[in-house]
Amino acid sequence: MKHYLSISDLGNLQSAAKEAISLKKDPYAFELLGKRKTICLLFFNNSLRTRLSTQKAAMNLGMEVMVMNFGNEGWQLEFQDGALMNEGKSEHIKEAAQVVSQFADIVAIRAFADLVDKEKDEAEIVLNGFKKYASIPVVNMESSVAHPLQALADAITLEENKIQERPKVVLSWAPHPKALPHAVANSFVKMMKLQDAEFVITHPKEYKLNPEITKDCKIVHDQEKALENANFVYVKNWSCYTDYGKVLSQDKNWMMTKEKLENARFMHCLPVRRNVVVEDAVLDSNQSLVIEQANNRTYSAQLVLKRILEKL
Amino acid sequence: MKHYLSISDLGNLQSAAKEAISLKKDPYAFELLGKRKTICLLFFNNSLRTRLSTQKAAMNLGMEVMVMNFGNEGWQLEFQDGALMNEGKSEHIKEAAQVVSQFADIVAIRAFADLVDKEKDEAEIVLNGFKKYASIPVVNMESSVAHPLQALADAITLEENKIQERPKVVLSWAPHPKALPHAVANSFVKMMKLQDAEFVITHPKEYKLNPEITKDCKIVHDQEKALENANFVYVKNWSCYTDYGKVLSQDKNWMMTKEKLENARFMHCLPVRRNVVVEDAVLDSNQSLVIEQANNRTYSAQLVLKRILEKL
Amino acid sequence: MKHYLSISDLGNLQSAAKEAISLKKDPYAFELLGKRKTICLLFFNNSLRTRLSTQKAAMNLGMEVMVMNFGNEGWQLEFQDGALMNEGKSEHIKEAAQVVSQFADIVAIRAFADLVDKEKDEAEIVLNGFKKYASIPVVNMESSVAHPLQALADAITLEENKIQERPKVVLSWAPHPKALPHAVANSFVKMMKLQDAEFVITHPKEYKLNPEITKDCKIVHDQEKALENANFVYVKNWSCYTDYGKVLSQDKNWMMTKEKLENARFMHCLPVRRNVVVEDAVLDSNQSLVIEQANNRTYSAQLVLKRILEKL
């Protein structure tokens, strides 16, 4: 694997999840693999899980880690080709990406969607800028439209917790006061398409996801119907895709409750707003898998870094 | 030792100070103890000494260190049980504490008093939130009402510098333009109660500390009288405790001077405002122990981490 | 070498450049030299290259690295001797420098010119404050008037790329929308004075550098004439030195172009504003050495740290 930009870069998902689970059992088995190798984690946005789990994964592999908050600590970047740079931006992505490549063996990048201009977000200018100009592998720590480290952690969690050969997994929209990106939902959908499972997406009619991503997925607008006999329920808010980046409704009836969940396991990528997205009773029950998902972020990142290191 | 939240968690103070002094003589004696162990330092407030000394202590023990400024880099935390989280806060302490526990073996936390609501500050919601929900040991890097790593460093400094078997130690309030927390003074008082020493607290009448903490301590409002024949004088400002968080006076007569100090050694936790809290002549003399105190912060933290690691 | 504050601290420049080139060929040859040694990188201003390259250099030598953004994470510093500190600044450089010295073996500092008060900038209060009060070696990661790690990287780049025994090197001013410091230009000039080269400085009449630094240098105000038969052209903006810190003109005719450059190699310290300082056609051609310069920042820092470590 050269870059890890999308869940599809993994090749066979099941074998990736299984390899990650074996890393979880013996996290230091490859601690010499990353010796004298450095990863640079570049954050254009805030992070808790991603920052700590990716750092931890790299350390488990014996790597050196350099963490940088690009916004506060570095220079404002220009991404436009041919730009006349006489305003606020003092460095072009062409130089920034090549320069970082001189000091690290892998670069990992977090750059969220702005949720203002759909075309611009979908162009993934930060991530693709690094991919285009960096001479080292690039790892996606959540970009405008994808969060493949989360999706792999979710696949690991499903693999560890499924009882049925072919579980029913539901992705349910939930209300939220702020406009949130589609990255987690997109990567979860893409990952589920690679799973042997019954997969259903449920959301209010006005909250459909990018139809190219949900193509061939079963979409049900009646949440109750969608949840019937579910084994896993993945809850996530996202803002409107068609009326891009808008919060059209915050219908409280879509909050996940213990009653709705029945016997299914509850999943969420975190951070989660309690009693808005999901009620306390769910998170505080042993039906919740959210902490296991967070824990699996380490082994998701470790699998990805291991595969990249092996090809360096 | 599971957590280090208060100086009393150490058990016998003298043996802790002595063990720290032996670590100071051979700082790498236990550099394998922390191998493959990670400490996460979470800062909700600024730090110089605590950040660098705790990081250094962990590295001396062979640990990996992850430093995070929670305010700028992470998510705003909710601490209220049962809160409906539809406003500014995007993550609950329940998840945050459990999540950090997935990526580290020890978590250390700095979260100052707000000095607005005494009850809230004394509830130590950040520190106690982590203690309650984290599954790993928690270290106090200065909380609302306690700074036990400083107090242990002070105990080490006293142990190293005392000539008399039973020295006279004075804690003296000093003026300051800003409202400061009581944490350092509180932990120093608690620590002194565990010492074989003549201990006197002196402050203007309106600046009494929490009476539960100073219970059984000798308090003298006449600074000159208090300082008579002192061997060590610990100077520190704190804001009013009764009229909570207020700066009632900045009486310059309470500033420590070389004349007042006579032959005593001068102590302060730093940072210190020169010529407001203490005059230059004291800090620039060899009666000052402030740099030794700062240096001992490393061995204070190292002793604490060593004891926690031994119980992991 | 005790401190590295100026390019002249290196002693013989040619042998330093050659030693750095040999480190580049075998970066881990001295990875035991820095074992159990810690460097503290203190940033009073933003940084990309300097932060990552100095951290990388230290890690190549086996050192531990502590990075701190002093402005955001620490306390506001007072530099005035005898100051009565009853306003915004809560720690004096005397304490800060001594305290950092307790936790690290080397301290590296970045503190830019304010470009408001020439005398104050030239006094280098931050760098010299640390030099005066720290008990450990101090490395300049760009101060008000000097950037000697960049100048050494430039010397390495010249050494690696020169074809002629005595190349012609031109330092050319370029326009820029913001007022920039003189540090890079100053250190480049000082470094060139130690080279066996034909060295020419060209700038608009009103943009002369500090005459003490450019003393004995050939200065030509006609850029075209200056560039004739150049082998290397180092382009850099700086603000006015006489009308201190002002942007007097942004004459676009001074932008470096492929046509002007002819067959010379192009150098710049980065970050660079494309199509303002230099046109795309130069940066995107293989005449550009900017990425090699950035890469050599690692070996510049590594040579400096190696020499300091050898004297510890």
PDB file of N, CA and C in Angstrom, chain A residues 124-187:
ATOM      1  N   GLU A 124     -11.199  17.767  -2.302  1.00  0.00           N
ATOM      2  CA  GLU A 124     -10.205  17.345  -1.295  1.00  0.00           C
ATOM      3  C   GLU A 124      -8.875  18.056  -1.529  1.00  0.00           C
ATOM      4  N   ILE A 125      -8.903  19.389  -1.519  1.00  0.00           N
ATOM      5  CA  ILE A 125      -7.695  20.099  -1.947  1.00  0.00           C
ATOM      6  C   ILE A 125      -6.506  19.885  -1.012  1.00  0.00           C
ATOM      7  N   VAL A 126      -6.767  19.751   0.279  1.00  0.00           N
ATOM      8  CA  VAL A 126      -5.620  19.566   1.185  1.00  0.00           C
ATOM      9  C   VAL A 126      -5.025  18.168   1.004  1.00  0.00           C
ATOM     10  N   LEU A 127      -5.879  17.161   1.163  1.00  0.00           N
ATOM     11  CA  LEU A 127      -5.395  15.783   1.060  1.00  0.00           C
ATOM     12  C   LEU A 127      -4.790  15.504  -0.320  1.00  0.00           C
ATOM     13  N   ASN A 128      -5.508  15.909  -1.351  1.00  0.00           N
ATOM     14  CA  ASN A 128      -4.999  15.642  -2.703  1.00  0.00           C
ATOM     15  C   ASN A 128      -3.780  16.496  -3.032  1.00  0.00           C
ATOM     16  N   GLY A 129      -3.717  17.670  -2.434  1.00  0.00           N
ATOM     17  CA  GLY A 129      -2.520  18.490  -2.607  1.00  0.00           C
ATOM     18  C   GLY A 129      -1.302  17.762  -2.053  1.00  0.00           C
ATOM     19  N   PHE A 130      -1.436  17.198  -0.869  1.00  0.00           N
ATOM     20  CA  PHE A 130      -0.309  16.444  -0.305  1.00  0.00           C
ATOM     21  C   PHE A 130      -0.028  15.194  -1.139  1.00  0.00           C
ATOM     22  N   LYS A 131      -1.091  14.525  -1.566  1.00  0.00           N
ATOM     23  CA  LYS A 131      -0.890  13.317  -2.370  1.00  0.00           C
ATOM     24  C   LYS A 131      -0.117  13.658  -3.647  1.00  0.00           C
ATOM     25  N   LYS A 132      -0.485  14.775  -4.251  1.00  0.00           N
ATOM     26  CA  LYS A 132       0.110  15.144  -5.540  1.00  0.00           C
ATOM     27  C   LYS A 132       1.564  15.575  -5.393  1.00  0.00           C
ATOM     28  N   TYR A 133       1.859  16.347  -4.352  1.00  0.00           N
ATOM     29  CA  TYR A 133       3.182  16.972  -4.280  1.00  0.00           C
ATOM     30  C   TYR A 133       4.131  16.324  -3.278  1.00  0.00           C
ATOM     31  N   ALA A 134       3.607  15.573  -2.321  1.00  0.00           N
ATOM     32  CA  ALA A 134       4.513  14.917  -1.373  1.00  0.00           C
ATOM     33  C   ALA A 134       5.205  13.751  -2.070  1.00  0.00           C
ATOM     34  N   SER A 135       6.415  13.461  -1.646  1.00  0.00           N
ATOM     35  CA  SER A 135       7.123  12.311  -2.214  1.00  0.00           C
ATOM     36  C   SER A 135       7.060  11.117  -1.272  1.00  0.00           C
ATOM     37  N   ILE A 136       6.267  11.216  -0.234  1.00  0.00           N
ATOM     38  CA  ILE A 136       6.136  10.145   0.759  1.00  0.00           C
ATOM     39  C   ILE A 136       4.675   9.712   0.852  1.00  0.00           C
ATOM     40  N   PRO A 137       4.390   8.536   1.439  1.00  0.00           N
ATOM     41  CA  PRO A 137       3.002   8.096   1.583  1.00  0.00           C
ATOM     42  C   PRO A 137       2.171   9.052   2.442  1.00  0.00           C
ATOM     43  N   VAL A 138       0.906   9.173   2.072  1.00  0.00           N
ATOM     44  CA  VAL A 138      -0.032  10.069   2.755  1.00  0.00           C
ATOM     45  C   VAL A 138      -1.137   9.229   3.389  1.00  0.00           C
ATOM     46  N   VAL A 139      -1.445   9.525   4.649  1.00  0.00           N
ATOM     47  CA  VAL A 139      -2.527   8.832   5.351  1.00  0.00           C
ATOM     48  C   VAL A 139      -3.627   9.840   5.670  1.00  0.00           C
ATOM     49  N   ASN A 140      -4.847   9.448   5.412  1.00  0.00           N
ATOM     50  CA  ASN A 140      -6.008  10.292   5.655  1.00  0.00           C
ATOM     51  C   ASN A 140      -6.484  10.148   7.106  1.00  0.00           C
ATOM     52  N   MET A 141      -6.331  11.208   7.897  1.00  0.00           N
ATOM     53  CA  MET A 141      -6.809  11.191   9.297  1.00  0.00           C
ATOM     54  C   MET A 141      -8.169  11.900   9.408  1.00  0.00           C
ATOM     55  N   GLU A 142      -8.933  11.901   8.402  1.00  0.00           N
ATOM     56  CA  GLU A 142     -10.253  12.489   8.155  1.00  0.00           C
ATOM     57  C   GLU A 142     -10.105  13.708   7.282  1.00  0.00           C
ATOM     58  N   SER A 143     -10.609  13.509   6.080  1.00  0.00           N
ATOM     59  CA  SER A 143     -10.603  14.585   5.081  1.00  0.00           C
ATOM     60  C   SER A 143     -12.022  15.097   4.899  1.00  0.00           C
ATOM     61  N   SER A 144     -12.218  15.933   3.916  1.00  0.00           N
ATOM     62  CA  SER A 144     -13.549  16.501   3.661  1.00  0.00           C
ATOM     63  C   SER A 144     -14.610  15.425   3.509  1.00  0.00           C
ATOM     64  N   VAL A 145     -14.315  14.386   2.760  1.00  0.00           N
ATOM     65  CA  VAL A 145     -15.366  13.410   2.443  1.00  0.00           C
ATOM     66  C   VAL A 145     -15.087  11.986   2.895  1.00  0.00           C
ATOM     67  N   ALA A 146     -13.995  11.745   3.637  1.00  0.00           N
ATOM     68  CA  ALA A 146     -13.707  10.362   4.022  1.00  0.00           C
ATOM     69  C   ALA A 146     -12.979  10.292   5.361  1.00  0.00           C
ATOM     70  N   HIS A 147     -13.226   9.227   6.104  1.00  0.00           N
ATOM     71  CA  HIS A 147     -12.532   8.977   7.369  1.00  0.00           C
ATOM     72  C   HIS A 147     -12.219   7.482   7.433  1.00  0.00           C
ATOM     73  N   PRO A 148     -11.295   7.048   6.571  1.00  0.00           N
ATOM     74  CA  PRO A 148     -11.094   5.594   6.414  1.00  0.00           C
ATOM     75  C   PRO A 148     -10.415   4.926   7.609  1.00  0.00           C
ATOM     76  N   LEU A 149      -9.693   5.652   8.464  1.00  0.00           N
ATOM     77  CA  LEU A 149      -9.155   5.022   9.673  1.00  0.00           C
ATOM     78  C   LEU A 149     -10.298   4.665  10.616  1.00  0.00           C
ATOM     79  N   GLN A 150     -11.313   5.523  10.679  1.00  0.00           N
ATOM     80  CA  GLN A 150     -12.492   5.211  11.485  1.00  0.00           C
ATOM     81  C   GLN A 150     -13.230   4.011  10.907  1.00  0.00           C
ATOM     82  N   ALA A 151     -13.387   4.006   9.604  1.00  0.00           N
ATOM     83  CA  ALA A 151     -14.139   2.903   8.970  1.00  0.00           C
ATOM     84  C   ALA A 151     -13.448   1.565   9.200  1.00  0.00           C
ATOM     85  N   LEU A 152     -12.128   1.557   9.162  1.00  0.00           N
ATOM     86  CA  LEU A 152     -11.429   0.290   9.431  1.00  0.00           C
ATOM     87  C   LEU A 152     -11.602  -0.106  10.901  1.00  0.00           C
ATOM     88  N   ALA A 153     -11.533   0.864  11.804  1.00  0.00           N
ATOM     89  CA  ALA A 153     -11.783   0.556  13.223  1.00  0.00           C
ATOM     90  C   ALA A 153     -13.192  -0.002  13.399  1.00  0.00           C
ATOM     91  N   ASP A 154     -14.144   0.524  12.646  1.00  0.00           N
ATOM     92  CA  ASP A 154     -15.523   0.024  12.720  1.00  0.00           C
ATOM     93  C   ASP A 154     -15.605  -1.405  12.185  1.00  0.00           C
ATOM     94  N   ALA A 155     -14.878  -1.670  11.118  1.00  0.00           N
ATOM     95  CA  ALA A 155     -14.863  -3.035  10.562  1.00  0.00           C
ATOM     96  C   ALA A 155     -14.267  -4.022  11.568  1.00  0.00           C
ATOM     97  N   ILE A 156     -13.213  -3.594  12.242  1.00  0.00           N
ATOM     98  CA  ILE A 156     -12.602  -4.438  13.287  1.00  0.00           C
ATOM     99  C   ILE A 156     -13.624  -4.714  14.385  1.00  0.00           C
ATOM    100  N   THR A 157     -14.330  -3.676  14.806  1.00  0.00           N
ATOM    101  CA  THR A 157     -15.307  -3.800  15.886  1.00  0.00           C
ATOM    102  C   THR A 157     -16.450  -4.731  15.484  1.00  0.00           C
ATOM    103  N   LEU A 158     -16.900  -4.604  14.262  1.00  0.00           N
ATOM    104  CA  LEU A 158     -17.946  -5.523  13.767  1.00  0.00           C
ATOM    105  C   LEU A 158     -17.425  -6.955  13.755  1.00  0.00           C
ATOM    106  N   GLU A 159     -16.240  -7.125  13.244  1.00  0.00           N
ATOM    107  CA  GLU A 159     -15.634  -8.463  13.167  1.00  0.00           C
ATOM    108  C   GLU A 159     -15.528  -9.106  14.553  1.00  0.00           C
ATOM    109  N   GLU A 160     -15.131  -8.303  15.538  1.00  0.00           N
ATOM    110  CA  GLU A 160     -14.952  -8.840  16.896  1.00  0.00           C
ATOM    111  C   GLU A 160     -16.281  -9.148  17.585  1.00  0.00           C
ATOM    112  N   ASN A 161     -17.341  -8.441  17.204  1.00  0.00           N
ATOM    113  CA  ASN A 161     -18.585  -8.532  17.963  1.00  0.00           C
ATOM    114  C   ASN A 161     -19.731  -9.242  17.255  1.00  0.00           C
ATOM    115  N   LYS A 162     -19.539  -9.595  16.007  1.00  0.00           N
ATOM    116  CA  LYS A 162     -20.666 -10.212  15.307  1.00  0.00           C
ATOM    117  C   LYS A 162     -20.844 -11.660  15.763  1.00  0.00           C
ATOM    118  N   ILE A 163     -22.097 -12.035  15.877  1.00  0.00           N
ATOM    119  CA  ILE A 163     -22.429 -13.401  16.277  1.00  0.00           C
ATOM    120  C   ILE A 163     -22.924 -14.160  15.045  1.00  0.00           C
ATOM    121  N   GLN A 164     -23.765 -13.468  14.287  1.00  0.00           N
ATOM    122  CA  GLN A 164     -24.276 -14.039  13.029  1.00  0.00           C
ATOM    123  C   GLN A 164     -23.186 -13.968  11.946  1.00  0.00           C
ATOM    124  N   GLU A 165     -23.260 -14.903  11.034  1.00  0.00           N
ATOM    125  CA  GLU A 165     -22.367 -14.876   9.879  1.00  0.00           C
ATOM    126  C   GLU A 165     -22.627 -13.620   9.047  1.00  0.00           C
ATOM    127  N   ARG A 166     -23.938 -13.280   8.924  1.00  0.00           N
ATOM    128  CA  ARG A 166     -24.335 -12.166   8.067  1.00  0.00           C
ATOM    129  C   ARG A 166     -25.249 -11.232   8.874  1.00  0.00           C
ATOM    130  N   PRO A 167     -24.641 -10.365   9.698  1.00  0.00           N
ATOM    131  CA  PRO A 167     -25.450  -9.532  10.601  1.00  0.00           C
ATOM    132  C   PRO A 167     -26.215  -8.450   9.834  1.00  0.00           C
ATOM    133  N   LYS A 168     -27.248  -7.947  10.483  1.00  0.00           N
ATOM    134  CA  LYS A 168     -27.944  -6.776   9.938  1.00  0.00           C
ATOM    135  C   LYS A 168     -27.362  -5.529  10.587  1.00  0.00           C
ATOM    136  N   VAL A 169     -26.863  -4.615   9.758  1.00  0.00           N
ATOM    137  CA  VAL A 169     -26.231  -3.384  10.235  1.00  0.00           C
ATOM    138  C   VAL A 169     -27.011  -2.194   9.691  1.00  0.00           C
ATOM    139  N   VAL A 170     -27.398  -1.301  10.603  1.00  0.00           N
ATOM    140  CA  VAL A 170     -28.165  -0.118  10.189  1.00  0.00           C
ATOM    141  C   VAL A 170     -27.351   1.148  10.467  1.00  0.00           C
ATOM    142  N   LEU A 171     -27.270   2.005   9.478  1.00  0.00           N
ATOM    143  CA  LEU A 171     -26.688   3.340   9.685  1.00  0.00           C
ATOM    144  C   LEU A 171     -27.837   4.309   9.809  1.00  0.00           C
ATOM    145  N   SER A 172     -27.960   4.922  10.991  1.00  0.00           N
ATOM    146  CA  SER A 172     -29.086   5.823  11.229  1.00  0.00           C
ATOM    147  C   SER A 172     -28.621   7.252  11.463  1.00  0.00           C
ATOM    148  N   TRP A 173     -29.185   8.181  10.728  1.00  0.00           N
ATOM    149  CA  TRP A 173     -28.975   9.605  10.963  1.00  0.00           C
ATOM    150  C   TRP A 173     -29.520   9.964  12.347  1.00  0.00           C
ATOM    151  N   ALA A 174     -28.935  10.985  12.973  1.00  0.00           N
ATOM    152  CA  ALA A 174     -29.442  11.476  14.253  1.00  0.00           C
ATOM    153  C   ALA A 174     -29.362  12.991  14.264  1.00  0.00           C
ATOM    154  N   PRO A 175     -30.165  13.644  15.065  1.00  0.00           N
ATOM    155  CA  PRO A 175     -30.147  15.115  15.083  1.00  0.00           C
ATOM    156  C   PRO A 175     -28.902  15.663  15.782  1.00  0.00           C
ATOM    157  N   HIS A 176     -28.574  16.919  15.488  1.00  0.00           N
ATOM    158  CA  HIS A 176     -27.371  17.545  16.026  1.00  0.00           C
ATOM    159  C   HIS A 176     -27.520  19.054  15.847  1.00  0.00           C
ATOM    160  N   PRO A 177     -27.071  19.852  16.812  1.00  0.00           N
ATOM    161  CA  PRO A 177     -27.281  21.304  16.666  1.00  0.00           C
ATOM    162  C   PRO A 177     -26.394  21.961  15.615  1.00  0.00           C
ATOM    163  N   LYS A 178     -25.257  21.337  15.290  1.00  0.00           N
ATOM    164  CA  LYS A 178     -24.326  21.966  14.348  1.00  0.00           C
ATOM    165  C   LYS A 178     -24.240  21.193  13.034  1.00  0.00           C
ATOM    166  N   ALA A 179     -23.831  21.885  11.989  1.00  0.00           N
ATOM    167  CA  ALA A 179     -23.655  21.225  10.692  1.00  0.00           C
ATOM    168  C   ALA A 179     -22.386  20.388  10.727  1.00  0.00           C
ATOM    169  N   LEU A 180     -22.537  19.098  10.480  1.00  0.00           N
ATOM    170  CA  LEU A 180     -21.382  18.188  10.516  1.00  0.00           C
ATOM    171  C   LEU A 180     -21.095  17.629   9.117  1.00  0.00           C
ATOM    172  N   PRO A 181     -19.826  17.281   8.883  1.00  0.00           N
ATOM    173  CA  PRO A 181     -19.429  16.710   7.591  1.00  0.00           C
ATOM    174  C   PRO A 181     -20.005  15.316   7.358  1.00  0.00           C
ATOM    175  N   HIS A 182     -19.823  14.829   6.124  1.00  0.00           N
ATOM    176  CA  HIS A 182     -20.327  13.520   5.720  1.00  0.00           C
ATOM    177  C   HIS A 182     -19.246  12.442   5.762  1.00  0.00           C
ATOM    178  N   ALA A 183     -18.041  12.816   6.179  1.00  0.00           N
ATOM    179  CA  ALA A 183     -16.887  11.939   6.034  1.00  0.00           C
ATOM    180  C   ALA A 183     -17.082  10.580   6.718  1.00  0.00           C
ATOM    181  N   VAL A 184     -17.522  10.588   7.978  1.00  0.00           N
ATOM    182  CA  VAL A 184     -17.656   9.328   8.707  1.00  0.00           C
ATOM    183  C   VAL A 184     -18.722   8.453   8.057  1.00  0.00           C
ATOM    184  N   ALA A 185     -19.863   9.047   7.738  1.00  0.00           N
ATOM    185  CA  ALA A 185     -20.943   8.264   7.114  1.00  0.00           C
ATOM    186  C   ALA A 185     -20.486   7.712   5.766  1.00  0.00           C
ATOM    187  N   ASN A 186     -19.851   8.545   4.963  1.00  0.00           N
ATOM    188  CA  ASN A 186     -19.373   8.078   3.645  1.00  0.00           C
ATOM    189  C   ASN A 186     -18.462   6.865   3.764  1.00  0.00           C
ATOM    190  N   SER A 187     -17.479   6.939   4.653  1.00  0.00           N
ATOM    191  CA  SER A 187     -16.518   5.841   4.756  1.00  0.00           C
ATOM    192  C   SER A 187     -17.163   4.608   5.371  1.00  0.00           C
TER     193      SER A 187
END
